[in-house]
PDB file of C-alpha atoms in Angstrom:
ATOM      1  CA  UNK A   1       0.000   0.000   0.000  1.00 52.00           C
ATOM      2  CA  UNK A   2       1.493   3.292  -1.014  1.00 59.00           C
ATOM      3  CA  UNK A   3       1.602   6.320   1.226  1.00 62.00           C
ATOM      4  CA  UNK A   4      -0.866   8.198  -0.989  1.00 65.00           C
ATOM      5  CA  UNK A   5      -3.514   5.467  -0.809  1.00 73.00           C
ATOM      6  CA  UNK A   6      -3.027   5.219   2.965  1.00 69.00           C
ATOM      7  CA  UNK A   7      -3.650   8.945   3.288  1.00 74.00           C
ATOM      8  CA  UNK A   8      -6.764   8.617   1.102  1.00 78.00           C
ATOM      9  CA  UNK A   9      -8.090   5.839   3.334  1.00 77.00           C
ATOM     10  CA  UNK A  10      -7.488   7.915   6.457  1.00 77.00           C
ATOM     11  CA  UNK A  11      -9.072  10.928   4.777  1.00 77.00           C
ATOM     12  CA  UNK A  12     -12.185   8.980   3.753  1.00 78.00           C
ATOM     13  CA  UNK A  13     -12.536   7.545   7.268  1.00 79.00           C
ATOM     14  CA  UNK A  14     -12.183  11.043   8.709  1.00 74.00           C
ATOM     15  CA  UNK A  15     -14.811  12.394   6.288  1.00 76.00           C
ATOM     16  CA  UNK A  16     -17.177   9.576   7.285  1.00 75.00           C
ATOM     17  CA  UNK A  17     -16.652  10.296  10.975  1.00 76.00           C
ATOM     18  CA  UNK A  18     -17.269  14.015  10.399  1.00 74.00           C
ATOM     19  CA  UNK A  19     -20.469  13.167   8.515  1.00 73.00           C
ATOM     20  CA  UNK A  20     -21.658  10.883  11.313  1.00 74.00           C
ATOM     21  CA  UNK A  21     -20.792  13.514  13.944  1.00 74.00           C
ATOM     22  CA  UNK A  22     -22.699  16.171  12.006  1.00 72.00           C
ATOM     23  CA  UNK A  23     -25.719  13.890  11.709  1.00 70.00           C
ATOM     24  CA  UNK A  24     -25.484  13.145  15.421  1.00 72.00           C
ATOM     25  CA  UNK A  25     -25.430  16.853  16.263  1.00 71.00           C
ATOM     26  CA  UNK A  26     -28.367  17.582  13.956  1.00 69.00           C
ATOM     27  CA  UNK A  27     -30.557  14.735  15.188  1.00 69.00           C
ATOM     28  CA  UNK A  28     -29.453  15.228  18.792  1.00 73.00           C
ATOM     29  CA  UNK A  29     -30.440  18.896  18.578  1.00 69.00           C
ATOM     30  CA  UNK A  30     -33.800  17.977  17.110  1.00 65.00           C
ATOM     31  CA  UNK A  31     -34.327  15.403  19.855  1.00 71.00           C
ATOM     32  CA  UNK A  32     -33.520  18.006  22.519  1.00 70.00           C
ATOM     33  CA  UNK A  33     -35.939  20.469  20.954  1.00 67.00           C
ATOM     34  CA  UNK A  34     -38.702  17.862  20.970  1.00 66.00           C
ATOM     35  CA  UNK A  35     -37.755  16.618  24.441  1.00 67.00           C
ATOM     36  CA  UNK A  36     -37.894  20.065  26.057  1.00 69.00           C
ATOM     37  CA  UNK A  37     -40.912  21.429  24.199  1.00 68.00           C
ATOM     38  CA  UNK A  38     -43.959  22.258  26.354  1.00 69.00           C
ATOM     39  CA  UNK A  39     -46.319  19.757  24.730  1.00 62.00           C
ATOM     40  CA  UNK A  40     -43.928  16.887  25.307  1.00 68.00           C
ATOM     41  CA  UNK A  41     -43.828  17.430  29.083  1.00 67.00           C
ATOM     42  CA  UNK A  42     -47.298  15.927  29.541  1.00 70.00           C
ATOM     43  CA  UNK A  43     -46.450  12.975  27.323  1.00 67.00           C
ATOM     44  CA  UNK A  44     -43.123  12.427  29.071  1.00 66.00           C
ATOM     45  CA  UNK A  45     -44.851  12.583  32.447  1.00 68.00           C
ATOM     46  CA  UNK A  46     -47.019   9.641  31.428  1.00 67.00           C
ATOM     47  CA  UNK A  47     -44.090   7.767  29.893  1.00 63.00           C
ATOM     48  CA  UNK A  48     -41.881   8.134  32.951  1.00 64.00           C
ATOM     49  CA  UNK A  49     -44.317   5.915  34.839  1.00 64.00           C
ATOM     50  CA  UNK A  50     -42.670   3.136  32.842  1.00 62.00           C
ATOM     51  CA  UNK A  51     -39.195   4.490  33.556  1.00 66.00           C
ATOM     52  CA  UNK A  52     -36.985   1.425  33.103  1.00 64.00           C
ATOM     53  CA  UNK A  53     -38.941  -0.067  30.219  1.00 70.00           C
ATOM     54  CA  UNK A  54     -38.975   3.290  28.434  1.00 72.00           C
ATOM     55  CA  UNK A  55     -35.206   3.693  28.843  1.00 75.00           C
ATOM     56  CA  UNK A  56     -34.500   0.202  27.505  1.00 74.00           C
ATOM     57  CA  UNK A  57     -36.811   0.667  24.533  1.00 79.00           C
ATOM     58  CA  UNK A  58     -35.333   4.075  23.754  1.00 81.00           C
ATOM     59  CA  UNK A  59     -31.782   2.772  23.979  1.00 82.00           C
ATOM     60  CA  UNK A  60     -32.501  -0.222  21.737  1.00 82.00           C
ATOM     61  CA  UNK A  61     -34.285   2.011  19.207  1.00 87.00           C
ATOM     62  CA  UNK A  62     -31.318   4.402  19.133  1.00 87.00           C
ATOM     63  CA  UNK A  63     -28.864   1.534  18.666  1.00 86.00           C
ATOM     64  CA  UNK A  64     -30.872   0.101  15.766  1.00 86.00           C
ATOM     65  CA  UNK A  65     -31.199   3.568  14.201  1.00 90.00           C
ATOM     66  CA  UNK A  66     -27.453   4.215  14.576  1.00 89.00           C
ATOM     67  CA  UNK A  67     -26.660   0.884  12.895  1.00 88.00           C
ATOM     68  CA  UNK A  68     -28.993   1.755  10.014  1.00 90.00           C
ATOM     69  CA  UNK A  69     -27.410   5.194   9.549  1.00 90.00           C
ATOM     70  CA  UNK A  70     -23.880   3.768   9.756  1.00 89.00           C
ATOM     71  CA  UNK A  71     -24.599   1.025   7.213  1.00 87.00           C
ATOM     72  CA  UNK A  72     -26.310   3.532   4.914  1.00 91.00           C
ATOM     73  CA  UNK A  73     -23.276   5.807   5.017  1.00 89.00           C
ATOM     74  CA  UNK A  74     -20.986   2.841   4.382  1.00 88.00           C
ATOM     75  CA  UNK A  75     -23.162   1.881   1.405  1.00 89.00           C
ATOM     76  CA  UNK A  76     -22.681   5.296  -0.148  1.00 91.00           C
ATOM     77  CA  UNK A  77     -18.978   5.711   0.645  1.00 88.00           C
ATOM     78  CA  UNK A  78     -17.716   2.205  -0.108  1.00 85.00           C
ATOM     79  CA  UNK A  79     -15.469   2.024  -3.153  1.00 84.00           C
ATOM     80  CA  UNK A  80     -16.088  -1.700  -3.666  1.00 83.00           C
ATOM     81  CA  UNK A  81     -19.493  -2.286  -5.257  1.00 84.00           C
ATOM     82  CA  UNK A  82     -19.895  -5.757  -3.743  1.00 82.00           C
ATOM     83  CA  UNK A  83     -19.273  -4.327  -0.278  1.00 84.00           C
ATOM     84  CA  UNK A  84     -21.821  -1.594  -1.001  1.00 86.00           C
ATOM     85  CA  UNK A  85     -24.396  -4.236  -1.908  1.00 85.00           C
ATOM     86  CA  UNK A  86     -23.672  -6.132   1.315  1.00 84.00           C
ATOM     87  CA  UNK A  87     -23.944  -2.936   3.373  1.00 87.00           C
ATOM     88  CA  UNK A  88     -27.278  -2.294   1.643  1.00 89.00           C
ATOM     89  CA  UNK A  89     -28.459  -5.747   2.729  1.00 87.00           C
ATOM     90  CA  UNK A  90     -27.428  -4.868   6.270  1.00 86.00           C
ATOM     91  CA  UNK A  91     -29.435  -1.650   6.014  1.00 89.00           C
ATOM     92  CA  UNK A  92     -32.466  -3.646   4.875  1.00 90.00           C
ATOM     93  CA  UNK A  93     -32.003  -5.986   7.855  1.00 87.00           C
ATOM     94  CA  UNK A  94     -31.806  -3.011  10.212  1.00 87.00           C
ATOM     95  CA  UNK A  95     -35.006  -1.554   8.809  1.00 89.00           C
ATOM     96  CA  UNK A  96     -36.686  -4.940   9.237  1.00 88.00           C
ATOM     97  CA  UNK A  97     -35.497  -5.022  12.857  1.00 86.00           C
ATOM     98  CA  UNK A  98     -36.897  -1.535  13.333  1.00 87.00           C
ATOM     99  CA  UNK A  99     -40.278  -2.617  11.948  1.00 88.00           C
ATOM    100  CA  UNK A 100     -40.351  -5.623  14.259  1.00 85.00           C
ATOM    101  CA  UNK A 101     -39.336  -3.417  17.186  1.00 83.00           C
ATOM    102  CA  UNK A 102     -42.198  -1.024  16.397  1.00 84.00           C
ATOM    103  CA  UNK A 103     -44.765  -3.858  16.648  1.00 84.00           C
ATOM    104  CA  UNK A 104     -45.200  -4.374  12.923  1.00 85.00           C
ATOM    105  CA  UNK A 105     -43.927  -7.956  12.623  1.00 84.00           C
ATOM    106  CA  UNK A 106     -45.691  -8.667   9.322  1.00 88.00           C
ATOM    107  CA  UNK A 107     -44.037  -5.670   7.666  1.00 90.00           C
ATOM    108  CA  UNK A 108     -40.688  -6.691   9.183  1.00 85.00           C
ATOM    109  CA  UNK A 109     -40.938 -10.242   7.872  1.00 86.00           C
ATOM    110  CA  UNK A 110     -42.081  -8.937   4.478  1.00 90.00           C
ATOM    111  CA  UNK A 111     -39.044  -6.616   4.475  1.00 88.00           C
ATOM    112  CA  UNK A 112     -36.781  -9.596   5.122  1.00 85.00           C
ATOM    113  CA  UNK A 113     -38.402 -11.796   2.477  1.00 88.00           C
ATOM    114  CA  UNK A 114     -38.776  -9.197  -0.258  1.00 89.00           C
ATOM    115  CA  UNK A 115     -35.796  -6.902   0.171  1.00 87.00           C
ATOM    116  CA  UNK A 116     -33.139  -9.156   1.655  1.00 84.00           C
ATOM    117  CA  UNK A 117     -34.315 -12.393   0.094  1.00 85.00           C
ATOM    118  CA  UNK A 118     -35.195 -11.171  -3.375  1.00 87.00           C
ATOM    119  CA  UNK A 119     -33.961  -7.670  -4.138  1.00 86.00           C
ATOM    120  CA  UNK A 120     -30.690  -8.032  -2.223  1.00 82.00           C
ATOM    121  CA  UNK A 121     -29.766 -11.315  -3.868  1.00 84.00           C
ATOM    122  CA  UNK A 122     -30.754  -9.879  -7.258  1.00 87.00           C
ATOM    123  CA  UNK A 123     -28.478  -6.873  -6.698  1.00 86.00           C
ATOM    124  CA  UNK A 124     -25.592  -9.117  -5.627  1.00 81.00           C
ATOM    125  CA  UNK A 125     -25.964 -11.366  -8.670  1.00 84.00           C
ATOM    126  CA  UNK A 126     -26.267  -8.376 -11.003  1.00 85.00           C
ATOM    127  CA  UNK A 127     -23.156  -6.772  -9.551  1.00 82.00           C
ATOM    128  CA  UNK A 128     -21.123  -9.938  -9.716  1.00 80.00           C
ATOM    129  CA  UNK A 129     -22.187 -10.881 -13.237  1.00 83.00           C
ATOM    130  CA  UNK A 130     -21.826  -7.344 -14.601  1.00 81.00           C
ATOM    131  CA  UNK A 131     -18.404  -6.920 -13.050  1.00 64.00           C
ATOM    132  CA  UNK A 132     -17.203 -10.103 -14.776  1.00 60.00           C
ATOM    133  CA  UNK A 133     -18.482  -8.853 -18.145  1.00 57.00           C
ATOM    134  CA  UNK A 134     -16.812  -5.467 -17.680  1.00 58.00           C
ATOM    135  CA  UNK A 135     -13.536  -7.146 -16.704  1.00 57.00           C
ATOM    136  CA  UNK A 136     -13.620  -9.346 -19.821  1.00 58.00           C
ATOM    137  CA  UNK A 137     -14.427  -6.443 -22.175  1.00 61.00           C
ATOM    138  CA  UNK A 138     -11.663  -4.208 -20.852  1.00 60.00           C
ATOM    139  CA  UNK A 139      -9.106  -7.047 -20.610  1.00 60.00           C
ATOM    140  CA  UNK A 140      -8.664  -6.637 -16.873  1.00 55.00           C
ATOM    141  CA  UNK A 141      -7.823  -2.925 -16.890  1.00 56.00           C
ATOM    142  CA  UNK A 142     -10.312  -2.102 -14.144  1.00 52.00           C
TER     143      UNK A 142
END
């Protein structure tokens, strides 16, 4: 690995971390605005009766959402198209987990069957078969 490619890798990782930090600040600010708004105080008063359960559900929701955002960013910024397709499958799985978490198990299972089982596999096959054709046409110059 040359020094220039190593610097590019570090630079792309830094850009991804800056993007994730900016998204965290934006969504964290929006969450604080909603959390401290006057109309949410009555709702939060009722929710705090289920203090521990609410905290666990909120934490698990935030973890699932963070995984989805991270995999989505990796899908966009990955230079390898096969890795991008796999990150996209992970994003689909995260969305299915989010549906199941939000008490929509039918939609979650449909997400798994349709998007991961059909669309994801179709994308992977298309990428792999197209890449082979491109490599043969250009005599391995890619």
